[in-house]
Coordinates of C-alpha atoms and ligand atoms in Angstrom, one line a residue:
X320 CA 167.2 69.7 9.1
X321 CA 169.9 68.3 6.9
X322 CA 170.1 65.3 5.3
X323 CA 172.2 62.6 4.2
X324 CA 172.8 61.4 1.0
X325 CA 169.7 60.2 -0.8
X326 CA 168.5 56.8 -2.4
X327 CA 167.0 56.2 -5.5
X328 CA 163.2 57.0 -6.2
X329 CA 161.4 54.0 -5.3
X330 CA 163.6 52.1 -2.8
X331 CA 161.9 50.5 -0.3
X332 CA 162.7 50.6 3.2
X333 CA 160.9 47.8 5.1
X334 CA 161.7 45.8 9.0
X335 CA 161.6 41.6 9.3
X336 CA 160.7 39.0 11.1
X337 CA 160.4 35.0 11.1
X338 CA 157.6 32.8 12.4
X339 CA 159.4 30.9 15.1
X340 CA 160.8 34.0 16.7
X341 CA 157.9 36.1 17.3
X342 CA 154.6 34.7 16.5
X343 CA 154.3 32.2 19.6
X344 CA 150.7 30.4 19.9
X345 CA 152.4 27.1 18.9
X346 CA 149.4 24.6 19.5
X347 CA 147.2 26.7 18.1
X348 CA 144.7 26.0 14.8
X349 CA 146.4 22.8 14.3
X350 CA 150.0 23.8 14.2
X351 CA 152.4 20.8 14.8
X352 CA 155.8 20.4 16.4
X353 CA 159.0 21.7 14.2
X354 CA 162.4 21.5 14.8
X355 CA 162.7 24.3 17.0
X356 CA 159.9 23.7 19.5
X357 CA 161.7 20.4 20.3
X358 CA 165.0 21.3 19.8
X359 CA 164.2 25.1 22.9
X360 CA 162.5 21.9 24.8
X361 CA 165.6 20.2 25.1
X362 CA 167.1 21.6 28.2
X363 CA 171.0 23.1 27.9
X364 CA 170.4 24.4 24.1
X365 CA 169.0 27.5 24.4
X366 CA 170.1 30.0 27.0
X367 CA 168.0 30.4 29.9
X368 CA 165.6 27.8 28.7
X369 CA 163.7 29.7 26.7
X370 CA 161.3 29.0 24.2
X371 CA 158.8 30.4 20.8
X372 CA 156.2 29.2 23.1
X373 CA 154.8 32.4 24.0
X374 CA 157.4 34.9 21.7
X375 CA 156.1 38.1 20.8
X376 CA 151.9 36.9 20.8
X377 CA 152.6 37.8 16.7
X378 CA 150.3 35.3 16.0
X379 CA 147.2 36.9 18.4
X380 CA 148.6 40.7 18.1
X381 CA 149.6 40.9 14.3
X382 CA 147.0 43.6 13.6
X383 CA 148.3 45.9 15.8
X384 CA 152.1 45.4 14.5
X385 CA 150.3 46.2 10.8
X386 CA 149.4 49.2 12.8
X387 CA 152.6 50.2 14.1
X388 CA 154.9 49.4 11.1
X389 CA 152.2 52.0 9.9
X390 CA 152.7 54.8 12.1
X391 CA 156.4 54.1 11.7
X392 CA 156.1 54.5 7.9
X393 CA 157.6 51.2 7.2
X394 CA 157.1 50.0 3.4
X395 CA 157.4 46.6 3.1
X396 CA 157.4 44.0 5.9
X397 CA 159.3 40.4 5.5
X398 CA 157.8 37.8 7.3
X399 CA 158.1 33.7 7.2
X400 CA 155.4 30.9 6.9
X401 CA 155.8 28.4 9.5
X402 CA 155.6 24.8 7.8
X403 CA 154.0 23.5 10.5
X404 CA 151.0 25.3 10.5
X405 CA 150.1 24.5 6.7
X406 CA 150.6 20.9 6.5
X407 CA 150.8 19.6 9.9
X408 CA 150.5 15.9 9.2
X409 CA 153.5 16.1 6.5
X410 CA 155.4 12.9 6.3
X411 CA 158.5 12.5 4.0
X412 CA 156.3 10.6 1.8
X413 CA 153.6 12.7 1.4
X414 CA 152.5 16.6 2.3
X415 CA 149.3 15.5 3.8
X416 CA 146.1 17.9 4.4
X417 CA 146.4 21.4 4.2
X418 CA 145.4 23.1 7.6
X419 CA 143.5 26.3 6.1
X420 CA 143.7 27.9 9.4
X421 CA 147.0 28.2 9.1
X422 CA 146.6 29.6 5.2
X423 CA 143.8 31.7 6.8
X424 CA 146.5 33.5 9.2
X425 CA 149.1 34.5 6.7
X426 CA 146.0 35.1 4.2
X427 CA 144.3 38.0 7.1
X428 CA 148.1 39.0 7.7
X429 CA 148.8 40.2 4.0
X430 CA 145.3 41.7 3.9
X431 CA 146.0 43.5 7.3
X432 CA 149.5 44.7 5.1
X433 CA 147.7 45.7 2.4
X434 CA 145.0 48.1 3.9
X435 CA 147.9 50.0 5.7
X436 CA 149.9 50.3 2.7
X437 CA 152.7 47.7 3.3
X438 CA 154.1 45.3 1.0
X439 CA 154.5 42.0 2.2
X440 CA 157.7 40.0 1.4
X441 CA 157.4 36.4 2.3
X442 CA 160.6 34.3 3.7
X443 CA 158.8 30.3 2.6
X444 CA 161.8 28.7 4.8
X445 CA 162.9 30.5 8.2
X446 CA 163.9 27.1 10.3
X447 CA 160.6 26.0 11.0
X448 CA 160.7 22.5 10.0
X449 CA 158.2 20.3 10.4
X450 CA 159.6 17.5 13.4
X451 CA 158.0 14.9 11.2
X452 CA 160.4 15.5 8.3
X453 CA 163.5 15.8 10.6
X454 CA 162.5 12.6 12.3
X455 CA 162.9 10.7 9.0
X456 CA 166.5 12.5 8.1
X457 CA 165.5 16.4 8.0
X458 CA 167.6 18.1 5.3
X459 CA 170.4 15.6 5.0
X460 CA 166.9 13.5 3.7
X461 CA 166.7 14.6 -0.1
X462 CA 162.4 14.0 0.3
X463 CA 162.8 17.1 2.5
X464 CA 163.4 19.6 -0.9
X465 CA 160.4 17.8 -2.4
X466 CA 158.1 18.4 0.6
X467 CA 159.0 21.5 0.5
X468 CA 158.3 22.6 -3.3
X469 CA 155.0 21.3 -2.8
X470 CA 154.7 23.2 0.4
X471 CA 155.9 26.3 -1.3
X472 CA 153.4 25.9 -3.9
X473 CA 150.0 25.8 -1.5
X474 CA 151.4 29.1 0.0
X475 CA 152.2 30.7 -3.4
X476 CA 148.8 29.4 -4.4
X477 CA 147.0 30.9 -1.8
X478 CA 149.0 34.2 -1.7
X479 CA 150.2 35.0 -4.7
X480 CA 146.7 37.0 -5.6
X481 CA 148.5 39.3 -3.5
X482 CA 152.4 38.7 -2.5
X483 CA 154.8 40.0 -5.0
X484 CA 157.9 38.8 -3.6
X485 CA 158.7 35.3 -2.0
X486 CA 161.9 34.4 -0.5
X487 CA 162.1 30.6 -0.9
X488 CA 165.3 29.7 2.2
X489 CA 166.5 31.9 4.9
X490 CA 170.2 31.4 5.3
X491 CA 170.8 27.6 4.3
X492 CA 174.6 28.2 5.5
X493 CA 172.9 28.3 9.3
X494 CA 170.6 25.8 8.5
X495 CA 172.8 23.2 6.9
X496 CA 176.2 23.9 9.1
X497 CA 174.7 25.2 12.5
X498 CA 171.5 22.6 12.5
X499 CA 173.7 19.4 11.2
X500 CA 177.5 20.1 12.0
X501 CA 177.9 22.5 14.8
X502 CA 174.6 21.6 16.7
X503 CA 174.2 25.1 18.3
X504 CA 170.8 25.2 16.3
X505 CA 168.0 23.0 15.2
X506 CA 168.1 20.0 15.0
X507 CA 171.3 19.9 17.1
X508 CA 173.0 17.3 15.3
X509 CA 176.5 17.1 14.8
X510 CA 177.3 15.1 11.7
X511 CA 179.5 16.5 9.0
X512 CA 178.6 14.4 5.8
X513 CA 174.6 15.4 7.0
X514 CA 175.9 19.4 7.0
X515 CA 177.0 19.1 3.4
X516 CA 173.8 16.6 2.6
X517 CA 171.8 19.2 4.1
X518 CA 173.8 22.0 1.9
X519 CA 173.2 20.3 -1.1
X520 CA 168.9 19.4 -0.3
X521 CA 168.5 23.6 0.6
X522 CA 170.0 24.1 -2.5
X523 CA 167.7 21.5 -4.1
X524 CA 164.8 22.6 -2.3
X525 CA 165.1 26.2 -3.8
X526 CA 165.7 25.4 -7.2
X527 CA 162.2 22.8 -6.8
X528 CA 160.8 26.1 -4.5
X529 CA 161.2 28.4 -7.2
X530 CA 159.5 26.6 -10.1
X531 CA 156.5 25.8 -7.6
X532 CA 156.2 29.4 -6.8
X533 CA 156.6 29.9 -10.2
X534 CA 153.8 27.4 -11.8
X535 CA 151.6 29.0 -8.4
X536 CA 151.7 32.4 -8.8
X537 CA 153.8 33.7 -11.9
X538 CA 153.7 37.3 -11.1
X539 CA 155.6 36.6 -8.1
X540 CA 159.6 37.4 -8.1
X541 CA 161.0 35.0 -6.6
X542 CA 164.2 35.4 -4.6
X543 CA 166.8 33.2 -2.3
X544 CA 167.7 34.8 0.9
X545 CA 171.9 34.2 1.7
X546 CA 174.2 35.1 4.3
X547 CA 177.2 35.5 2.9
X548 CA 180.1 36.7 5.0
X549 CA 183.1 38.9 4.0
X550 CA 185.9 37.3 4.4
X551 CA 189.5 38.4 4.3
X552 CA 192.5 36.2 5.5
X553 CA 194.5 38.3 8.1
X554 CA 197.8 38.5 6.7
X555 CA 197.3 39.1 2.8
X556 CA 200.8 38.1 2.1
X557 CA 200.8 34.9 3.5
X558 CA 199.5 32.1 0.9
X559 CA 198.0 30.2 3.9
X560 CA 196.4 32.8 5.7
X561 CA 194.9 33.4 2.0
X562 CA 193.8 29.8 1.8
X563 CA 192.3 29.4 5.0
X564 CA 190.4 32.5 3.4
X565 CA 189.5 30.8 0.4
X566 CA 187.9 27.5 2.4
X567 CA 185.7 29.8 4.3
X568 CA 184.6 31.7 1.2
X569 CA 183.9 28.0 -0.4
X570 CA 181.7 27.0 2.3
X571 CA 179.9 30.2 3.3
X572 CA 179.5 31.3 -0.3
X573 CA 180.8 29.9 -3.5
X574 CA 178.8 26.3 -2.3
X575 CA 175.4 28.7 -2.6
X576 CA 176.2 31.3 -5.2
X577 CA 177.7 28.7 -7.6
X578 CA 175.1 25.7 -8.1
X579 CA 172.3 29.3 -7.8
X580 CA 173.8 31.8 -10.0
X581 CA 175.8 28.7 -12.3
X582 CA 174.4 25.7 -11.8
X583 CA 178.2 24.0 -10.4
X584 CA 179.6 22.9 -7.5
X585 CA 183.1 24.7 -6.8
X586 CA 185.9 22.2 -7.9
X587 CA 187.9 23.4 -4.4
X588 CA 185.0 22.6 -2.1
X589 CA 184.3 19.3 -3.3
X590 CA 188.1 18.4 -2.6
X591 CA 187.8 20.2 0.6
X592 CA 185.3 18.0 1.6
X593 CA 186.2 14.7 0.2
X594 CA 187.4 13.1 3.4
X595 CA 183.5 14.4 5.0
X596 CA 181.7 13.1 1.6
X597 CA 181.9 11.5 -2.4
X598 CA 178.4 14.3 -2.6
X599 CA 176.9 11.2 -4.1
X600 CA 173.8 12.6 -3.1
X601 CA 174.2 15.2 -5.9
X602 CA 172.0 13.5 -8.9
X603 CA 172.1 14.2 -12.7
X604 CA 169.8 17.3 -13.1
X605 CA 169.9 18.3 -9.6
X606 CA 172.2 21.3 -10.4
X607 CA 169.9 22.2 -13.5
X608 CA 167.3 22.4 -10.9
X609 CA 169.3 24.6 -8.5
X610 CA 170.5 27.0 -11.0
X611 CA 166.6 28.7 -11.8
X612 CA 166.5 32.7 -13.0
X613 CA 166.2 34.6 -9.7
X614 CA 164.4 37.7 -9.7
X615 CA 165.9 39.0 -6.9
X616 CA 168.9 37.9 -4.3
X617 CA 168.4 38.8 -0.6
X618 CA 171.5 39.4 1.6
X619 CA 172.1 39.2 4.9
X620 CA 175.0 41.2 6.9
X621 CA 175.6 41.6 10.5
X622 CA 179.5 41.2 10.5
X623 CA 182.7 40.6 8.9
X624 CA 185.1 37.5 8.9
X625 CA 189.0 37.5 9.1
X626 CA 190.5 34.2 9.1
X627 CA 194.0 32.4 9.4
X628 CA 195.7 29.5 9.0
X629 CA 196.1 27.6 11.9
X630 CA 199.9 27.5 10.5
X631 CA 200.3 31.4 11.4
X632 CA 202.9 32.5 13.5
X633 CA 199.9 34.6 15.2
X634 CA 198.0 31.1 15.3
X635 CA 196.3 30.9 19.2
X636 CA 193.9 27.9 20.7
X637 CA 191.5 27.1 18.0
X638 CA 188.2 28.5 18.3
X639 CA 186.1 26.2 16.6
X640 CA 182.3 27.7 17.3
X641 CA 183.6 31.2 15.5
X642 CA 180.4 31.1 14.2
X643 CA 178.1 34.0 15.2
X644 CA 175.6 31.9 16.5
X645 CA 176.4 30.3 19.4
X646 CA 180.3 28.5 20.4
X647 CA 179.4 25.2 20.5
X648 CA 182.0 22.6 21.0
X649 CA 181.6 21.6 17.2
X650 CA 182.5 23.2 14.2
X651 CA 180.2 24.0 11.8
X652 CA 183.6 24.5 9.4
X653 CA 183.2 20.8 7.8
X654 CA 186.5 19.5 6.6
X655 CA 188.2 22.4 7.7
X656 CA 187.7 23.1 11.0
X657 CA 191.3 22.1 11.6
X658 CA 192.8 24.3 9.9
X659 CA 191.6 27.4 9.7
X660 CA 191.0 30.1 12.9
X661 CA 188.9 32.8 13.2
X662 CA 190.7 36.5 14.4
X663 CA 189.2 38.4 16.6
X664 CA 189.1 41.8 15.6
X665 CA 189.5 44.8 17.2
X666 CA 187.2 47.5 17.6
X667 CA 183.9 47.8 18.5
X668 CA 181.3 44.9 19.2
X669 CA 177.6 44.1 20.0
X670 CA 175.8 42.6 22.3
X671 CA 175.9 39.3 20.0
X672 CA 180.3 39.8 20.2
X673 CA 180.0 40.1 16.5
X674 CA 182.4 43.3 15.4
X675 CA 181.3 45.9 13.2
X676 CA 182.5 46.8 9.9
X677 CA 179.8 48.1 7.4
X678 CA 182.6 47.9 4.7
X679 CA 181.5 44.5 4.9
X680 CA 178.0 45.7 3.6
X681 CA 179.3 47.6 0.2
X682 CA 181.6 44.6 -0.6
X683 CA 179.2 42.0 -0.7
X684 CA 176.8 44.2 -2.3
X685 CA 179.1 45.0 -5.1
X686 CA 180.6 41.1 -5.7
X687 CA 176.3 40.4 -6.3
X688 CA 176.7 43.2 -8.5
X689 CA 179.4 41.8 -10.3
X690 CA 178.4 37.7 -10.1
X691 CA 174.7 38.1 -10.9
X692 CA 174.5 40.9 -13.0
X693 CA 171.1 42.0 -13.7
X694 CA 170.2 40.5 -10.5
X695 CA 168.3 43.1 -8.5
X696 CA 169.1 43.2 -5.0
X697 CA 167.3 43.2 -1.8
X698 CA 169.2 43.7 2.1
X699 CA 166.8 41.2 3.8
X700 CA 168.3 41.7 7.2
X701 CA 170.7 44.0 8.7
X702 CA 170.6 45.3 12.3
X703 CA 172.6 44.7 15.3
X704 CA 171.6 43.5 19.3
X705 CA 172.6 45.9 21.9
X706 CA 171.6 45.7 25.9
X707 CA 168.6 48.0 26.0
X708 CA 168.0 50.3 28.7
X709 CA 164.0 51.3 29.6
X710 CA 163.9 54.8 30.9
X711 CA 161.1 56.8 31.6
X712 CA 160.6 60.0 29.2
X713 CA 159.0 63.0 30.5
X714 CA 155.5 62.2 29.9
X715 CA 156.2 59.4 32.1
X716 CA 156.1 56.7 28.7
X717 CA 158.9 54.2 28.4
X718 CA 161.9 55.1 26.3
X719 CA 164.8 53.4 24.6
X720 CA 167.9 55.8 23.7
X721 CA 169.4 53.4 21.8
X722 CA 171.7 55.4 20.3
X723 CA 174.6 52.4 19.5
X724 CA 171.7 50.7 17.5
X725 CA 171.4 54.0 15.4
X726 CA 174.7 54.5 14.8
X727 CA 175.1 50.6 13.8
X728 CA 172.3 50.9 11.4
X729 CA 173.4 54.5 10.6
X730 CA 177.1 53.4 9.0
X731 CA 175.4 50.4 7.9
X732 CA 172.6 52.0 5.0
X733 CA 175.6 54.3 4.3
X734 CA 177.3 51.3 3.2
X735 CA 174.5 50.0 0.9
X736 CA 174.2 53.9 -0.1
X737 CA 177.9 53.3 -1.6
X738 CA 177.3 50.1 -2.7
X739 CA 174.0 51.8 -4.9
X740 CA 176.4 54.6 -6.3
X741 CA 178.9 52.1 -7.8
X742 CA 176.5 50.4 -9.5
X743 CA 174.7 47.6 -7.0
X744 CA 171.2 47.7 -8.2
X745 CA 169.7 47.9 -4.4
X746 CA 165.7 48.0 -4.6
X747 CA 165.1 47.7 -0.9
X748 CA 166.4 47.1 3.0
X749 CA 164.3 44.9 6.0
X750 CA 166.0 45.8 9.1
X751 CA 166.2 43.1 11.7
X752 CA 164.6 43.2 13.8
X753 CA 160.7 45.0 13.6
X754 CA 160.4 43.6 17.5
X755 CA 162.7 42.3 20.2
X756 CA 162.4 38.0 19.4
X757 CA 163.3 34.4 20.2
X758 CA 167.1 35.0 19.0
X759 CA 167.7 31.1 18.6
X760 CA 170.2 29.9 21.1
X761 CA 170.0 33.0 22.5
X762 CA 167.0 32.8 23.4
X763 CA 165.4 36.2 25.0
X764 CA 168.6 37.7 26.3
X765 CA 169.3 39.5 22.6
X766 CA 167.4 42.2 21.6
X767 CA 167.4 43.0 17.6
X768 CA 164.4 45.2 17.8
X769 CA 164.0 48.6 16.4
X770 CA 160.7 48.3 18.6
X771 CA 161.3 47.3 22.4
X772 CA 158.8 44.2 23.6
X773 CA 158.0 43.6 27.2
X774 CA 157.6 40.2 27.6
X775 CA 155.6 40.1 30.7
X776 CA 153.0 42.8 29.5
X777 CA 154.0 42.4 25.6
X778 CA 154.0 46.3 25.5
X779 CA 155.5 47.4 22.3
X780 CA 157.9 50.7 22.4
X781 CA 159.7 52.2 19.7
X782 CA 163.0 52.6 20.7
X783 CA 164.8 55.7 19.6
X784 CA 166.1 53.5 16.1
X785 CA 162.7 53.2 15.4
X786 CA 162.0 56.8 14.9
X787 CA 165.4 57.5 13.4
X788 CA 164.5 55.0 10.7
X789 CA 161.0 56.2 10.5
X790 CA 162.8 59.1 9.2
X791 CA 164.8 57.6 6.5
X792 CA 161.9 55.6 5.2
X793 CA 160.1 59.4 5.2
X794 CA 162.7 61.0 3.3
X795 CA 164.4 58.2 1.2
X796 CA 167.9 59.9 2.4
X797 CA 169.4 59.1 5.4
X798 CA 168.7 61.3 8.5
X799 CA 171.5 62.6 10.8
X800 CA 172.2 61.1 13.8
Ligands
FCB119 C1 170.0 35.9 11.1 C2 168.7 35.2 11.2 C3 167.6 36.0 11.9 C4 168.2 36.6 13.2 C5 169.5 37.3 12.9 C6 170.1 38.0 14.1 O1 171.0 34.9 10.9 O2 168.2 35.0 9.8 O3 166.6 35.1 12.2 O4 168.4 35.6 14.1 O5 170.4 36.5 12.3

């Protein structure tokens, strides 16, 4: 058999997962409410009603996922710590007890890792919030970073004997703008200034996150987790198509990357924003705080983003929830929702309607090369939801032939496989998803696994992708098709 091209000597291929999407068990060993159980209770927010009540059993069934990730010859696995269940009684004022049960959990989970040879990679931040915290102001509350530093330092504490890598935030772009602006996640508020609040207390909250982790376990790397998007205006030529372009790029990216990799705020978002916010909630030494040496910067990448002005002649109705998560009827675009549109491209799409375009992948991959040089770099979630088909194989065992998901996945690694030979120092890549999950808004009805779950027997079945990337993790090259 032939194969692909290869990647360098050490690169680790690993799969991911976060708390609230597949660990259910949400009363038990004194776990509390978070944003998400209240926010799935709510009726009308998440399609079909559905909840992380029950999810994937993670919680009950983790050692026989350690198992499987095994047999798969998965590397590294990247999973989050749910808030809730290590200080349950947090109030904004204080942290509270520490529920050791829930230390216990994660504790017998890296050990389960361990013995079968995988490395775990822990997200500290995947949405979980504690209720508590969002009932006194949540992340537009600046007490919410310092909660959760001194969260972030009991986990490092009791982990760091044997975690290498923590991830301090998950995606603060979907936290901040689809939790506070566009409503279409948890919490479900729709306040603008509270968005850009919220932006600014994630990026607090990592800079405090990553000197806890630091004083807790200093042999840790510790790394930030973004989702930035590619984005291109749709007519190159036209200056407003390239500033609708540029706003986009401010509020998905630069607001992150700068106060991170620089320690500043982009001059051009500020005044984007002023009508939304003064960003008095930006104190002296908060960006000194923000901008801490990363060991590592995770990205995200599903799909790309074209924009245009709504001033283009090719300007349609407005299509405000463009935002991959869910349309809701606001926009999570603060203080420019008005002006800019989102194009629909042509070409292939998944089951999420996001369109594909790995290009995306090597682009965003090289610009981290470029803006944080000597940064290493991790892909801590790429993967794609198509509608899976059960068939019965010969030997009368289920079967997925998901063959879109392993050409998605397929183009995508390519990508990052370019991306490594011009330079991008790539050390590893989590595909999303290990297992079929709660998919936020979605609910059930999107399926990211590379492993098929049942949810009335909770059977696991590697689907076709599954064995496919089994392969590429064998051979460090990628497999054909
Ligand atoms: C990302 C999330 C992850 C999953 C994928 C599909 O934005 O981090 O939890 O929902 O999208």
């Amino acid at each position: 058999m032939t194969t692909g091209p290869a990647f360098p000597a050490g690169f680790t291929w690993g799969s991911a997962t976060a708390s609230y999407q597949v660990e259910g068990s949400v009363d038990a060993d004194g776990r509390t409410p978070s944003i998400w159980d209240v926010f799935s209770a709510t009726p009308g927010k998440v399609v079909g009603g559905d909840t992380g009540e029950v999810a994937d059993d993670h919680y009950r069934r983790f050692r026989e996922d350690v198992a499987l990730m095994q047999r798969l010859g998965l590397q590294a696995y990247r999973f989050s710590v749910a808030w809730p269940r290590i200080t349950p009684a947090v109030t904004p004022e204080a942290l509270g007890p520490v529920e050791q049960r829930g230390l216990d959990f994660y504790s017998a989970l890296v050990d389960e890792l361990l013995a079968a040879g995988i490395e775990p990679a822990v997200t500290l931040y995947h949405w979980d919030l504690p209720q508590a915290l969002e009932d006194a102001g949540g992340w537009a509350d600046r007490r919410t970073a310092e909660r959760f530093a001194e969260y972030a330092e009991v986990v490092a504490g009791a982990l760091g004997d044997r975690v290498k890598t923590f991830i301090t935030l998950n995606e603060p772009w979907c936290s901040a703008y689809l939790g506070y602006a566009a409503g279409v996640h948890a919490p479900g508020r729709t306040e603008p200034a509270a968005a850009l609040a919220a932006v600014h207390h994630l990026n607090l909250a990592h800079g405090l996150g990553s000197r806890a982790v630091r004083r807790a376990a200093p042999e840790a790397r510790v790394a930030l987790t973004l989702n930035l998007a590619w984005v291109r205006p749709e007519d190159e030529s036209s200056p407003a198509d390239v500033d609708a372009a540029r706003r986009i790029d401010g509020l998905q990216n630069r607001v992150f990357l700068g106060p991170v990799l620089r320690g500043e705020y982009p001059a051009d978002v500020l005044e984007d924003t002023a009508g939304v916010t003064d960003w008095a909630f930006v104190r002296d030494g908060d960006l000194d705080v923000v901008h801490q040496p990363l060991d590592a910067l995770g990205l995200n990448y599903y799909s790309p983003t074209v924009v245009r002005s709504v001033t283009s002649p090719r300007a349609t109705e407005a299509r405000p929830g463009a935002d991959g998560h869910g349309a809701g009827a606001a926009s999570p675009w603060v203080g420019s929702a008005e002006l800019v549109q989102f194009v629909d491209l042509p070409g292939p799409r998944t089951a999420m309607d996001w369109a594909i375009d790995p290009r995306g992948m090597t682009e965003l991959l090289l610009r981290l090369r470029d803006e944080a040089p000597g940064v290493p770099l991790m892909v801590t979630e790429n993967g794609a939801a198509y509608p899976d088909e059960v068939e019965q194989g010969p030997d009368g065992e289920p079967r997925v032939h998901d063959a879109d998901r392993t050409a998605y996945l397929h183009a995508h690694v390519s990508a990052v496989h370019d991306a490594v030979q011009q330079g991008a120092d790539v050390r590893a890549y989590f595909v999303w998803s290990l297992l079929d999950n709660f998919e936020w808004a979605y609910g059930y009805s999107k399926r990211f696994g590379v492993v098929h779950v049942d949810y009335g027997t909770q059977r696991r079945t590697p689907k076709d992708s599954a064995l496919w990337y089994s392969r590429l993790a064998a051979g460090n090259a990628l497999p054909p098709l």
